């Protein structure tokens, strides 16, 4: 009897070891390079969530005053995290009052940004675990392990798990909602309807496109109780729970509707430099052939396509349900005016399940026609073979982030070669420099203007959201006695566009560059480091 019990427990222990190894590996690749740029802040999107969180801690005004994503769940999670850091610092004697905490952050924001990135890296790992549960519930544990391995090393998912953003958190909420939709199919319990609606509300409060998951809830209801009117009340309750969840996660989304509307209209702009779409069908093809191909590799995407075909042939309701969200979500983002590779992140976990099912079917066929052990070995071998290119891409990505960014390299060159007190014209995405060392100028209302660094609380000057090509008259630069100019890669980005405005801006850049002498240039090296091309120019008045 003891031997029998032992034989039943042993596979379970082995399963837990494999799953734990996959989760640990997923965490490690997400930690590789996660401190990129710090103490300098090179990702502008992170500001949008960190700054409101710090403002809430400082003022206790829980209105974020920004609802672009809306991103409220991300902001409130950061508030909780930073509150813990502050309390922990008080306990350890690192600081004694809030002002000490503010001085620490202004001097070096590493603790704030790195802790936030670590939090979302853990959310990314939690997403892998949920994918495992979904694949196990729909297929079997071996498929669950394969699906978890695919998502664990998906380069797109790995990259955005290193950032303080909304994409990974929204994906986590969507997958949990899908789990409850599977339970609706099976049990039609009130608790599952309410939980699915509530977590959908959390997802919508994280990022608006999450609303597409409502189609999955409705489909699950129709497939489970197509003709029973008594269950319609449960579906209505799920909708109310969704509204309640959105309100609980983001109350000021409703209470400050004027700001909400203004932010939503800003996000819904029809054009964006380097991210303007090319029409529905072209964008759909771009998402499939570029973004998703990068997220899963071409071979992994083919496996996912085969898995989708197998689902279409299946007569099981849960298989049909699995296809609803990725299908309609892809259609939704392809219909928008802009396109970003990160927008497909919620689709990736579903494709991982499809790809995993295909691999399982192949190994199962081998096992049935030979021996079960050989089938297991085939599944392991195929999984390793298909995941290896993803792992290599993760390692390259991590190495690029870990090494010095082009802006850090340019900063070091500037400090070594440009004299203190020089007047430097800068733009967005250029190096962060000591605020007291130089006189900085930026484009303001179409003209060059000095920056009053005395109003900056931080020790470094971060170039604002300005582009020098937008200067109405580049010749005005000479009237401001500018000695040096630092350019990012805006010139190339405007040059690649075809509209008239972009051509004018690119021409302004060419005029500016013709007025000075280029004395330094640094470009990123694929596989070694990242960052925009930085060019430094010297005007005739400089020594």
XYZ file of N, CA and C in Angstrom, residues 96-212:
351
model
N 13.489 59.748 8.774
C 12.629 59.971 9.939
C 11.357 60.728 9.622
N 11.255 61.314 8.429
C 10.063 62.084 8.066
C 9.876 62.040 6.551
N 8.685 62.395 6.061
C 8.418 62.330 4.610
C 9.407 63.127 3.761
N 9.885 64.260 4.300
C 10.819 65.071 3.522
C 12.109 64.310 3.218
N 12.534 63.471 4.169
C 13.739 62.660 3.935
C 13.521 61.690 2.787
N 12.313 61.134 2.718
C 11.967 60.213 1.630
C 11.996 60.941 0.294
N 11.470 62.178 0.280
C 11.447 62.973 -0.947
C 12.868 63.306 -1.403
N 13.742 63.638 -0.438
C 15.140 63.943 -0.783
C 15.822 62.723 -1.385
N 15.545 61.555 -0.804
C 16.127 60.315 -1.322
C 15.697 60.064 -2.762
N 14.414 60.239 -3.042
C 13.883 59.998 -4.385
C 14.447 61.001 -5.383
N 14.485 62.284 -4.994
C 14.977 63.312 -5.909
C 16.464 63.134 -6.200
N 17.205 62.619 -5.219
C 18.632 62.395 -5.431
C 18.915 61.189 -6.302
N 18.141 60.130 -6.100
C 18.337 58.892 -6.862
C 17.013 58.121 -6.868
N 16.290 58.138 -7.990
C 14.972 57.478 -8.039
C 15.047 55.969 -8.232
N 16.229 55.376 -8.110
C 16.387 53.947 -8.396
C 15.439 53.097 -7.566
N 15.347 53.373 -6.255
C 14.521 52.531 -5.387
C 13.059 52.560 -5.796
N 12.603 53.708 -6.288
C 11.209 53.842 -6.691
C 10.933 53.081 -7.987
N 11.786 53.258 -8.957
C 11.545 52.635 -10.262
C 11.896 51.149 -10.259
N 12.973 50.787 -9.601
C 13.359 49.379 -9.593
C 12.347 48.544 -8.822
N 11.859 49.042 -7.697
C 10.854 48.291 -6.931
C 9.571 48.130 -7.738
N 9.182 49.176 -8.477
C 7.990 49.067 -9.320
C 8.176 48.052 -10.431
N 9.342 48.051 -11.054
C 9.611 47.070 -12.116
C 9.603 45.653 -11.563
N 10.180 45.475 -10.370
C 10.174 44.144 -9.751
C 8.754 43.675 -9.472
N 7.898 44.593 -9.047
C 6.503 44.242 -8.795
C 5.842 43.697 -10.047
N 6.046 44.359 -11.174
C 5.383 43.921 -12.401
C 6.079 42.719 -13.034
N 7.340 42.498 -12.701
C 7.989 41.244 -13.106
C 7.302 40.072 -12.413
N 6.938 40.260 -11.139
C 6.216 39.212 -10.407
C 4.817 39.006 -10.981
N 4.174 40.087 -11.406
C 2.866 39.960 -12.066
C 3.020 39.152 -13.350
N 4.122 39.387 -14.078
C 4.372 38.617 -15.296
C 4.513 37.136 -15.009
N 5.196 36.793 -13.921
C 5.350 35.384 -13.540
C 4.002 34.804 -13.118
N 3.196 35.605 -12.411
C 1.855 35.142 -12.026
C 1.007 34.850 -13.258
N 1.212 35.617 -14.314
C 0.486 35.379 -15.569
C 0.846 34.018 -16.159
N 2.112 33.650 -16.053
C 2.549 32.324 -16.534
C 1.799 31.229 -15.784
N 1.658 31.395 -14.485
C 0.972 30.397 -13.657
C -0.502 30.272 -14.057
N -1.148 31.399 -14.337
C -2.558 31.355 -14.741
C -2.709 30.650 -16.085
N -1.765 30.883 -16.996
C -1.804 30.189 -18.293
C -1.690 28.684 -18.087
N -0.831 28.294 -17.165
C -0.704 26.867 -16.839
C -2.049 26.299 -16.377
N -2.739 27.006 -15.489
C -4.032 26.533 -14.992
C -5.068 26.442 -16.112
N -5.062 27.424 -17.022
C -6.014 27.410 -18.133
C -5.766 26.201 -19.037
N -4.513 25.970 -19.412
C -4.191 24.848 -20.302
C -4.478 23.510 -19.629
N -4.208 23.427 -18.319
C -4.516 22.188 -17.589
C -6.009 21.923 -17.582
N -6.775 22.973 -17.356
C -8.225 22.815 -17.264
C -8.823 22.426 -18.609
N -8.265 22.964 -19.689
C -8.821 22.702 -21.011
C -8.267 21.428 -21.639
N -7.016 21.087 -21.312
C -6.381 19.933 -21.937
C -5.841 18.978 -20.876
N -4.600 19.157 -20.473
C -3.977 18.293 -19.472
C -2.743 18.999 -18.938
N -2.090 18.411 -17.944
C -0.980 19.067 -17.275
C 0.247 19.199 -18.164
N 0.459 18.228 -19.052
C 1.614 18.345 -19.933
C 1.453 19.542 -20.860
N 0.244 19.723 -21.384
C -0.027 20.905 -22.214
C 0.154 22.173 -21.400
N -0.265 22.124 -20.138
C -0.101 23.285 -19.268
C 1.354 23.662 -19.085
N 2.209 22.686 -18.898
C 3.639 22.952 -18.738
C 4.242 23.544 -20.013
N 3.844 22.992 -21.164
C 4.375 23.507 -22.432
C 3.925 24.944 -22.659
N 2.632 25.223 -22.392
C 2.116 26.583 -22.559
C 2.835 27.551 -21.627
N 3.067 27.130 -20.382
C 3.781 27.973 -19.426
C 5.200 28.258 -19.900
N 5.852 27.251 -20.494
C 7.216 27.439 -20.997
C 7.244 28.448 -22.145
N 6.267 28.361 -23.040
C 6.200 29.313 -24.154
C 6.054 30.738 -23.637
N 5.098 30.963 -22.716
C 4.874 32.323 -22.218
C 6.033 32.789 -21.347
N 6.643 31.858 -20.636
C 7.758 32.208 -19.754
C 8.881 32.888 -20.513
N 9.107 32.473 -21.772
C 10.237 33.001 -22.531
C 9.809 33.872 -23.724
N 8.526 34.201 -23.829
C 8.083 35.067 -24.925
C 8.760 36.429 -24.799
N 9.609 36.834 -25.753
C 10.383 38.078 -25.610
C 9.528 39.318 -25.369
N 8.381 39.399 -26.038
C 7.525 40.571 -25.858
C 6.966 40.618 -24.438
N 6.513 39.468 -23.942
C 5.987 39.403 -22.576
C 7.101 39.652 -21.561
N 8.278 39.137 -21.825
C 9.420 39.336 -20.928
C 9.791 40.811 -20.848
N 9.870 41.470 -22.007
C 10.281 42.874 -22.039
C 9.328 43.754 -21.241
N 8.032 43.588 -21.461
C 7.078 44.479 -20.796
C 6.817 44.086 -19.356
N 7.325 42.921 -18.943
C 7.308 42.579 -17.525
C 8.413 43.320 -16.774
N 9.311 43.976 -17.507
C 10.399 44.743 -16.888
C 10.056 46.220 -16.778
N 8.848 46.583 -17.165
C 8.456 47.986 -17.203
C 7.287 48.259 -16.273
N 7.228 49.483 -15.781
C 6.072 49.931 -15.005
C 5.035 50.416 -16.007
N 4.153 49.527 -16.398
C 3.116 49.832 -17.382
C 1.854 49.046 -17.026
N 0.904 49.092 -17.934
C -0.395 48.466 -17.690
C -0.600 47.165 -18.447
N 0.220 46.876 -19.439
C -0.045 45.761 -20.358
C -0.047 44.403 -19.658
N 0.950 44.154 -18.819
C 1.070 42.848 -18.169
C -0.008 42.677 -17.105
N -0.298 43.729 -16.355
C -1.339 43.639 -15.323
C -2.709 43.411 -15.953
N -3.008 44.112 -17.047
C -4.264 43.884 -17.743
C -4.349 42.440 -18.230
N -3.285 41.921 -18.781
C -3.272 40.545 -19.285
C -3.538 39.552 -18.153
N -2.951 39.809 -16.987
C -3.189 38.943 -15.828
C -4.682 38.918 -15.473
N -5.301 40.086 -15.391
C -6.728 40.151 -15.059
C -7.583 39.458 -16.125
N -7.221 39.611 -17.388
C -7.987 38.994 -18.475
C -7.926 37.470 -18.390
N -6.757 36.942 -18.077
C -6.627 35.491 -17.992
C -7.393 34.925 -16.795
N -7.391 35.635 -15.675
C -8.179 35.193 -14.525
C -9.669 35.229 -14.864
N -10.086 36.267 -15.580
C -11.479 36.337 -16.029
C -11.820 35.146 -16.912
N -10.898 34.788 -17.794
C -11.153 33.649 -18.681
C -11.306 32.356 -17.884
N -10.530 32.204 -16.819
C -10.679 31.023 -15.963
C -12.099 30.929 -15.406
N -12.631 32.066 -14.977
C -13.995 32.059 -14.447
C -15.022 31.822 -15.559
N -14.708 32.227 -16.776
C -15.603 31.933 -17.902
C -15.666 30.424 -18.156
N -14.539 29.733 -17.995
C -14.544 28.273 -18.120
C -15.415 27.652 -17.030
N -15.391 28.218 -15.833
C -16.234 27.717 -14.748
C -17.713 27.981 -15.032
N -17.991 29.117 -15.700
C -19.384 29.397 -16.096
C -19.888 28.318 -17.043
N -19.023 27.898 -17.967
C -19.394 26.832 -18.899
C -19.772 25.550 -18.158
N -19.054 25.270 -17.078
C -19.225 23.995 -16.381
C -20.338 24.029 -15.337
N -20.378 25.127 -14.552
C -21.249 25.114 -13.373
C -22.363 26.157 -13.399
N -22.142 27.241 -14.144
C -23.112 28.339 -14.200
C -23.451 28.873 -12.806
N -22.486 28.926 -11.940
C -22.708 29.375 -10.569
C -22.710 30.906 -10.493
N -23.500 31.421 -9.563
C -23.556 32.861 -9.356
C -22.166 33.427 -9.075
N -21.420 32.729 -8.256
C -20.105 33.232 -7.854
C -19.172 33.407 -9.049
N -19.281 32.518 -10.031
C -18.416 32.622 -11.211
C -18.804 33.808 -12.089
N -20.105 34.018 -12.249
C -20.575 35.183 -13.012
C -20.095 36.476 -12.356
N -20.265 36.566 -11.042
C -19.906 37.785 -10.320
C -18.392 38.007 -10.333
N -17.632 36.918 -10.148
C -16.175 37.047 -10.154
C -15.666 37.458 -11.529
N -16.223 36.869 -12.577
C -15.807 37.227 -13.939
C -16.073 38.697 -14.217
N -17.259 39.182 -13.801
C -17.579 40.595 -14.013
C -16.702 41.513 -13.199
N -16.473 41.169 -11.935
C -15.683 42.020 -11.054
C -14.244 42.164 -11.558
N -13.628 41.053 -11.956
C -12.232 41.100 -12.403
C -12.138 41.770 -13.774
N -13.174 41.632 -14.584
C -13.205 42.391 -15.840
C -13.169 43.886 -15.550
N -13.887 44.303 -14.508
C -13.849 45.706 -14.106
C -12.452 46.143 -13.729
N -11.728 45.279 -13.007
C -10.341 45.601 -12.668
C -9.497 45.733 -13.931
N -9.739 44.837 -14.895
C -8.963 44.871 -16.149
C -9.231 46.157 -16.927
N -10.509 46.567 -16.991
C -10.870 47.793 -17.713
C -10.264 49.012 -17.021
N -10.232 48.995 -15.680
C -9.618 50.095 -14.936
C -8.108 50.125 -15.123
N -7.564 49.040 -15.649
C -6.135 48.981 -15.954
C -5.873 49.499 -17.360
N -6.638 48.989 -18.330
C -6.488 49.440 -19.710
C -7.810 49.214 -20.444
N -8.290 50.239 -21.125
C -9.617 50.217 -21.724
C -9.894 49.048 -22.665
N -8.950 48.632 -23.533
C -9.253 47.544 -24.477
C -9.640 46.231 -23.816
N -9.418 46.108 -22.505
C -9.803 44.882 -21.801
C -11.301 44.625 -21.878
N -12.067 45.637 -22.253
C -13.522 45.489 -22.339
C -13.921 44.387 -23.320
N -13.014 44.017 -24.234
C -13.304 42.968 -25.222
C -13.607 41.633 -24.537
